[in-house]
Coordinates of N, CA and C in Angstrom, one line a residue:
D1 N 32.0 -10.1 -56.5 CA 30.8 -10.6 -56.9 C 29.9 -9.3 -57.4
I2 N 29.8 -9.5 -58.8 CA 29.3 -8.3 -59.4 C 27.8 -8.3 -58.8
Q3 N 27.0 -9.2 -58.8 CA 25.7 -8.8 -58.0 C 25.5 -8.3 -57.0
A4 N 26.5 -8.7 -56.1 CA 26.5 -8.0 -54.9 C 26.9 -6.2 -55.0
I5 N 27.9 -6.0 -55.8 CA 28.0 -4.7 -56.2 C 27.0 -3.7 -56.6
V6 N 26.4 -4.6 -57.6 CA 24.9 -4.0 -58.2 C 23.9 -3.9 -57.2
R7 N 23.8 -4.6 -56.3 CA 22.8 -4.6 -55.1 C 23.0 -3.7 -54.2
Y8 N 24.4 -3.4 -53.8 CA 24.9 -2.4 -52.8 C 24.5 -1.0 -53.6
L9 N 24.8 -0.9 -54.9 CA 24.8 0.4 -55.5 C 23.3 0.6 -55.5
D10 N 22.4 -0.4 -55.8 CA 20.9 -0.1 -55.9 C 20.2 0.4 -54.8
N11 N 20.7 -0.4 -53.5 CA 20.1 -0.1 -52.1 C 20.8 1.3 -51.9
S12 N 21.6 1.9 -52.2 CA 22.3 2.9 -51.9 C 21.4 4.0 -52.5
H13 N 20.9 3.7 -53.7 CA 20.2 4.7 -54.5 C 19.0 4.8 -53.9
K14 N 18.3 3.7 -53.3 CA 17.1 3.7 -52.6 C 17.3 4.7 -51.4
Y15 N 18.4 4.4 -50.6 CA 18.5 5.2 -49.4 C 18.8 6.6 -49.7
Y16 N 19.4 6.9 -50.8 CA 19.6 8.6 -51.2 C 18.2 9.2 -51.5
L17 N 17.5 8.6 -52.3 CA 16.0 8.7 -52.8 C 15.1 8.9 -51.8
E18 N 14.8 7.7 -50.9 CA 13.9 7.6 -50.0 C 14.0 8.1 -48.4
E19 N 15.4 8.3 -48.1 CA 15.9 9.1 -46.7 C 16.8 10.2 -46.9
K20 N 17.8 10.0 -47.5 CA 18.9 11.3 -47.2 C 18.2 12.6 -47.7
Y21 N 17.7 12.3 -49.2 CA 17.1 13.6 -49.9 C 16.1 14.2 -49.2
P22 N 15.0 13.4 -49.0 CA 14.1 13.9 -48.2 C 14.4 14.5 -47.0
Q23 N 15.3 14.1 -46.1 CA 15.8 14.5 -44.7 C 16.3 16.1 -45.1
M24 N 17.3 16.0 -46.0 CA 17.8 17.3 -46.4 C 16.8 18.3 -47.1
R25 N 15.9 18.1 -47.8 CA 14.7 18.8 -48.1 C 13.7 19.3 -46.8
H26 N 13.7 18.2 -45.7 CA 13.1 18.9 -44.6 C 13.8 20.0 -43.9
Y27 N 15.0 19.8 -43.6 CA 16.2 20.6 -43.2 C 16.0 22.0 -43.9
I28 N 15.9 22.0 -45.1 CA 15.8 23.3 -46.0 C 14.5 24.0 -45.6
E29 N 13.4 23.1 -45.7 CA 12.4 23.7 -45.4 C 12.2 24.5 -43.9
E30 N 12.9 23.8 -42.8 CA 12.8 24.3 -41.6 C 13.7 25.5 -41.7
F31 N 14.8 25.6 -42.4 CA 15.6 26.7 -42.5 C 15.0 27.7 -43.1
N32 N 14.2 27.5 -44.3 CA 13.4 28.6 -44.8 C 12.2 29.3 -43.9
K33 N 11.7 28.5 -42.7 CA 10.8 28.8 -41.6 C 11.5 29.7 -40.7
I34 N 12.8 29.3 -40.6 CA 13.4 30.3 -39.4 C 14.1 31.7 -40.1
N35 N 14.6 31.4 -41.2 CA 15.4 32.5 -41.9 C 14.4 33.1 -43.0
S36 N 13.8 34.1 -43.2 CA 12.8 34.5 -44.2 C 13.7 35.3 -45.2
Q37 N 15.0 35.4 -45.4 CA 15.8 35.9 -46.2 C 15.5 35.3 -47.7
A38 N 15.5 36.1 -48.6 CA 15.2 35.9 -50.2 C 16.4 34.7 -50.6
E39 N 17.5 34.9 -49.9 CA 18.4 33.9 -50.4 C 18.3 32.5 -50.1
I40 N 17.3 32.3 -49.1 CA 16.8 30.9 -48.6 C 16.3 30.3 -49.8
L41 N 15.4 31.0 -50.7 CA 14.8 30.4 -51.6 C 15.5 29.9 -52.7
M42 N 16.7 30.7 -52.9 CA 17.8 30.3 -53.6 C 18.2 28.9 -53.3
I43 N 18.4 28.5 -52.0 CA 18.8 27.4 -51.7 C 17.8 26.3 -52.1
G44 N 16.6 26.4 -51.9 CA 15.6 25.4 -52.1 C 15.6 25.1 -53.7
K45 N 15.6 26.3 -54.3 CA 15.5 26.2 -55.7 C 16.8 25.2 -56.6
F46 N 18.1 25.6 -55.9 CA 19.2 25.2 -56.2 C 19.3 23.4 -55.9
F47 N 18.5 23.1 -54.6 CA 18.6 21.7 -54.2 C 17.4 20.9 -55.0
D48 N 16.5 21.7 -55.6 CA 15.4 21.1 -56.2 C 16.1 20.5 -57.6
E49 N 16.7 21.6 -58.2 CA 17.5 21.2 -59.5 C 18.5 20.1 -59.3
Y50 N 19.3 20.1 -58.1 CA 20.1 19.1 -57.9 C 19.4 17.5 -57.8
I51 N 18.4 17.7 -57.3 CA 17.5 16.7 -57.1 C 17.2 16.2 -58.3
M52 N 16.6 16.9 -59.2 CA 16.4 16.4 -60.4 C 17.5 15.9 -61.4
E53 N 18.6 16.5 -61.2 CA 19.8 15.8 -62.0 C 20.0 14.5 -61.3
V54 N 19.9 14.4 -59.9 CA 20.3 13.1 -59.4 C 19.5 11.8 -59.7
K55 N 18.3 12.2 -59.8 CA 17.2 11.4 -60.2 C 17.5 10.8 -61.6
E56 N 17.6 11.6 -62.3 CA 18.1 11.4 -63.9 C 19.4 10.5 -64.0
H57 N 20.4 10.7 -63.0 CA 21.7 10.1 -63.2 C 21.2 8.6 -62.4
L58 N 20.6 8.5 -61.3 CA 20.2 7.2 -60.5 C 19.2 6.3 -61.4
N59 N 18.3 7.0 -62.0 CA 17.5 6.2 -63.1 C 18.3 5.7 -64.0
Y60 N 19.1 6.4 -64.8 CA 19.8 5.7 -65.8 C 20.7 4.7 -65.4
E61 N 21.3 4.7 -64.2 CA 21.9 3.6 -63.8 C 20.9 2.5 -63.4
N62 N 19.9 2.6 -62.8 CA 19.1 1.7 -62.4 C 18.2 1.0 -63.4
D63 N 18.0 1.7 -64.6 CA 17.1 1.4 -65.8 C 18.2 0.7 -66.9
V64 N 19.2 1.3 -67.0 CA 20.2 1.0 -68.1 C 21.4 0.2 -67.7
V65 N 22.3 0.6 -66.9 CA 23.4 0.1 -66.6 C 23.4 -1.1 -65.8
F66 N 22.5 -0.9 -64.8 CA 22.5 -2.5 -63.7 C 21.8 -3.7 -64.7
P67 N 20.6 -3.3 -65.2 CA 20.2 -4.3 -66.0 C 21.2 -5.0 -67.0
Y68 N 21.9 -4.1 -67.6 CA 23.0 -4.6 -68.6 C 24.0 -5.5 -67.9
V69 N 24.4 -5.0 -66.7 CA 25.6 -5.7 -65.9 C 25.2 -7.0 -65.8
I70 N 23.9 -7.2 -65.0 CA 23.2 -8.3 -64.7 C 23.2 -9.4 -65.8
S71 N 22.4 -8.8 -66.8 CA 22.4 -9.5 -68.2 C 23.7 -10.2 -68.7
L72 N 24.8 -9.4 -68.7 CA 26.2 -9.7 -69.2 C 26.6 -10.7 -68.3
N73 N 26.4 -10.6 -66.8 CA 26.9 -11.6 -65.8 C 26.0 -12.8 -66.2
D74 N 24.9 -12.8 -66.2 CA 24.2 -14.0 -66.6 C 24.6 -14.6 -67.8
A75 N 24.7 -14.0 -68.8 CA 25.1 -14.4 -69.9 C 26.4 -15.3 -70.3
L76 N 27.3 -14.8 -69.3 CA 28.6 -15.4 -69.1 C 28.5 -16.6 -68.5
F77 N 27.9 -16.5 -67.1 CA 27.4 -17.5 -66.5 C 26.9 -18.8 -67.2
M78 N 25.7 -18.5 -68.1 CA 25.3 -19.6 -68.7 C 26.0 -19.8 -70.1
N79 N 27.1 -19.1 -70.4 CA 27.8 -19.3 -71.5 C 27.1 -19.2 -72.7
D80 N 26.4 -18.1 -72.8 CA 25.6 -17.7 -74.0 C 25.9 -15.9 -74.0
T81 N 27.0 -15.6 -74.9 CA 27.1 -14.3 -74.9 C 26.5 -13.7 -76.2
S82 N 26.0 -14.6 -76.9 CA 25.6 -14.0 -78.3 C 24.8 -12.8 -78.4
G83 N 25.5 -11.6 -78.9 CA 24.7 -10.3 -79.1 C 24.8 -9.4 -77.5
E84 N 25.3 -9.9 -76.6 CA 25.3 -9.1 -75.4 C 26.3 -8.0 -75.6
S85 N 27.4 -7.9 -76.1 CA 28.4 -6.9 -76.2 C 27.8 -5.8 -77.1
T86 N 27.0 -6.0 -78.2 CA 26.4 -5.2 -79.2 C 25.2 -4.2 -78.7
I87 N 24.6 -4.5 -77.5 CA 23.4 -3.9 -76.8 C 24.0 -2.6 -76.4
Y88 N 25.0 -2.7 -75.6 CA 25.4 -1.5 -74.7 C 26.8 -1.9 -74.4
S89 N 27.5 -0.8 -73.8 CA 28.9 -1.0 -73.5 C 29.2 -0.2 -72.3
V90 N 29.7 -0.6 -71.2 CA 30.2 -0.1 -69.9 C 31.1 1.5 -70.5
T91 N 31.6 1.4 -71.4 CA 32.2 2.5 -71.8 C 31.5 3.8 -72.0
E92 N 30.3 3.6 -72.5 CA 29.2 4.5 -72.6 C 29.0 5.2 -71.5
Y93 N 28.7 4.2 -70.6 CA 28.7 4.6 -69.1 C 29.4 5.4 -68.5
R94 N 30.8 4.7 -68.6 CA 32.1 5.6 -68.1 C 32.0 7.1 -68.6
D95 N 31.9 7.1 -69.9 CA 31.8 8.4 -70.7 C 31.0 9.5 -70.0
H96 N 29.7 9.1 -69.8 CA 28.8 9.8 -69.3 C 28.5 9.9 -67.7
H97 N 29.5 9.3 -67.0 CA 29.1 9.1 -65.5 C 29.6 10.5 -65.1
D98 N 28.5 11.2 -64.6 CA 29.0 12.5 -64.2 C 29.0 12.5 -62.7
D99 N 29.4 13.6 -62.2 CA 29.8 13.9 -60.9 C 28.9 14.8 -60.1
I100 N 27.9 14.0 -59.3 CA 26.8 14.4 -58.8 C 27.3 14.8 -57.4
E101 N 28.3 14.8 -56.9 CA 29.0 15.2 -55.7 C 29.3 16.8 -55.8
E102 N 29.7 17.0 -56.9 CA 30.2 18.5 -57.0 C 29.2 19.6 -56.7
K103 N 28.0 19.2 -57.0 CA 26.8 20.2 -56.8 C 26.6 20.2 -55.2
L104 N 26.9 19.2 -54.6 CA 26.8 19.3 -53.0 C 27.7 20.3 -52.5
T105 N 29.0 20.3 -53.0 CA 30.1 21.2 -52.7 C 29.3 22.7 -52.9
D106 N 28.8 22.9 -54.0 CA 28.6 24.2 -54.4 C 27.2 24.6 -53.2
L107 N 26.4 23.4 -53.0 CA 25.4 23.9 -51.9 C 26.1 24.3 -50.6
K108 N 27.1 23.5 -49.9 CA 27.7 23.8 -48.9 C 28.1 25.2 -48.8
T109 N 29.1 25.6 -50.1 CA 29.6 26.7 -50.3 C 28.5 27.9 -50.1
L110 N 27.2 27.9 -50.8 CA 26.3 28.9 -50.5 C 25.9 28.8 -49.1
L111 N 25.7 27.7 -48.3 CA 25.2 28.0 -46.9 C 26.3 28.6 -46.1
I112 N 27.5 28.3 -46.5 CA 28.7 28.6 -45.6 C 29.2 30.1 -45.9
K113 N 29.3 30.2 -47.1 CA 29.8 31.7 -47.5 C 28.8 32.6 -47.6
Y114 N 27.6 32.5 -48.2 CA 26.8 33.5 -48.5 C 25.4 33.5 -47.9
M115 N 25.1 32.6 -47.2 CA 23.8 32.8 -46.5 C 24.1 33.6 -44.9
P116 N 23.3 34.7 -44.8 CA 23.3 35.6 -43.8 C 22.8 34.8 -42.5
Q117 N 23.4 34.7 -41.3 CA 23.2 34.0 -40.3 C 22.3 34.8 -39.2
N118 N 21.3 34.1 -38.9 CA 20.1 34.7 -37.9 C 19.9 33.7 -36.8
N119 N 19.0 33.3 -36.6 CA 18.6 32.3 -35.5 C 18.4 31.0 -36.2
D120 N 19.3 30.5 -36.9 CA 19.1 29.4 -37.7 C 20.6 28.2 -37.7
L121 N 21.3 28.6 -36.6 CA 22.5 27.9 -36.4 C 22.2 26.7 -36.3
Q122 N 21.4 26.2 -35.5 CA 21.0 24.8 -35.2 C 20.3 23.9 -36.4
I123 N 19.7 24.6 -37.2 CA 19.1 23.7 -38.5 C 20.2 23.8 -39.6
R124 N 21.1 24.9 -39.4 CA 22.1 25.2 -40.4 C 23.4 24.0 -40.1
R125 N 23.4 23.8 -38.9 CA 24.3 22.7 -38.5 C 23.9 21.3 -39.2
K126 N 22.7 21.0 -39.0 CA 22.0 19.8 -39.3 C 22.2 19.9 -40.8
L127 N 21.8 20.8 -41.4 CA 21.9 20.6 -43.0 C 23.1 20.4 -43.4
L128 N 24.2 21.2 -42.8 CA 25.6 21.0 -43.2 C 26.2 19.7 -42.8
L129 N 25.9 19.1 -41.8 CA 26.3 17.8 -41.4 C 25.7 16.6 -42.4
C130 N 24.3 16.9 -42.6 CA 23.8 16.2 -43.6 C 24.4 16.1 -44.9
L131 N 24.8 17.3 -45.4 CA 25.4 17.4 -46.7 C 26.9 16.7 -46.6
F132 N 27.4 17.0 -45.7 CA 28.8 16.3 -45.5 C 29.0 14.8 -45.5
E133 N 27.9 14.3 -44.8 CA 27.6 12.6 -44.8 C 27.3 12.1 -46.1
L134 N 26.4 12.9 -46.8 CA 26.0 12.6 -48.3 C 27.2 12.6 -49.3
E135 N 28.0 13.6 -49.0 CA 28.9 13.9 -50.0 C 30.2 12.6 -49.7
Y136 N 30.2 12.4 -48.5 CA 31.2 11.3 -47.9 C 30.5 10.1 -48.8
D137 N 29.6 9.7 -48.3 CA 28.9 8.4 -49.0 C 29.1 8.3 -50.5
L138 N 28.4 9.5 -51.1 CA 28.5 9.5 -52.5 C 29.9 9.4 -53.2
N139 N 30.8 9.8 -52.6 CA 32.3 9.7 -52.8 C 32.5 8.1 -52.9
I140 N 32.4 7.4 -51.6 CA 32.3 6.0 -51.8 C 31.7 5.3 -52.8
H141 N 30.5 5.8 -53.1 CA 29.4 5.3 -54.1 C 30.3 5.3 -55.4
S142 N 30.8 6.5 -55.7 CA 31.4 6.8 -57.0 C 32.7 5.8 -57.1
Q143 N 33.3 5.8 -55.9 CA 34.7 5.0 -56.1 C 34.4 3.4 -56.3
I144 N 33.5 2.9 -55.9 CA 32.8 1.7 -56.2 C 32.5 1.5 -57.7
E145 N 31.9 2.3 -58.2 CA 31.5 2.4 -59.5 C 32.8 2.3 -60.4
E146 N 33.6 3.4 -60.1 CA 34.7 3.5 -60.9 C 35.9 2.6 -60.7
T147 N 36.1 2.0 -59.7 CA 37.1 1.4 -59.4 C 36.9 0.1 -59.3
L148 N 35.9 -0.4 -59.1 CA 35.4 -2.0 -59.1 C 34.2 -2.2 -60.5
L149 N 33.1 -1.6 -60.4 CA 32.3 -1.9 -61.3 C 32.6 -1.8 -62.7
I150 N 33.0 -0.8 -63.2 CA 33.5 -0.4 -64.5 C 34.6 -1.5 -64.9
P151 N 35.5 -1.4 -64.1 CA 36.7 -2.4 -64.5 C 36.1 -4.0 -64.9
M152 N 35.4 -4.4 -63.7 CA 35.0 -5.6 -63.8 C 33.9 -5.8 -65.1
V153 N 32.8 -4.9 -65.4 CA 32.4 -5.2 -66.6 C 33.2 -5.0 -67.9
E154 N 34.0 -4.3 -67.8 CA 35.0 -4.0 -68.9 C 35.7 -5.5 -69.3
Q155 N 36.2 -6.0 -68.2 CA 36.8 -7.4 -68.4 C 35.6 -8.4 -68.7
M156 N 34.2 -8.4 -68.2 CA 33.3 -9.3 -68.7 C 33.2 -9.0 -70.1
E157 N 32.9 -8.0 -70.5 CA 32.7 -7.6 -72.0 C 33.7 -8.1 -72.8
Q158 N 35.1 -8.2 -72.5 CA 36.0 -8.5 -73.2 C 36.1 -10.0 -73.1
I159 N 35.8 -10.6 -72.1 CA 35.4 -12.2 -72.2 C 34.3 -12.6 -73.3
A160 N 33.1 -11.7 -73.1 CA 31.9 -11.9 -74.1 C 32.5 -11.8 -75.3
K161 N 33.2 -10.9 -75.7 CA 33.8 -10.4 -77.0 C 34.6 -11.8 -77.4
T162 N 35.6 -11.9 -76.8 CA 36.5 -12.9 -77.2 C 36.6 -14.3 -76.9
G163 N 35.7 -14.7 -75.9 CA 35.6 -15.9 -75.4 C 36.8 -16.1 -74.4
K164 N 37.6 -15.2 -74.0 CA 38.9 -15.5 -73.1 C 38.7 -14.3 -72.0

């Protein structure tokens, strides 16, 4: 069910933005309080830049991709595909679908390899665990988009285009 997939992806976006990323931001702030080294500021700056990219990515999906998918699905259901395939194509989405998990790996690497350890082991572990959990979840999220959503929408576009 394409609507269930879109609903799941949209809900996961809300979870990331409203819960997971604020939790990570909190851990970074706590990390900064405990460890006053200059490198910690680099972690916060890197994270803030990452969040800006993530918000752009998620907003594109929420504002462009998901409404297109639902509209195409509704048009096919109503058997009215006039003009649907000319507005947008999922190939555009696939070609611009960037990998937001890669920056999480960079952030983990910064924490593990390059941040000096002080009295921050507990908060460091919490932040790393949060990063690993998010990375795992984002991987599943991307797999759903790439192996389910995109092929299903390509098939829907083909039906809208050819009627078959």
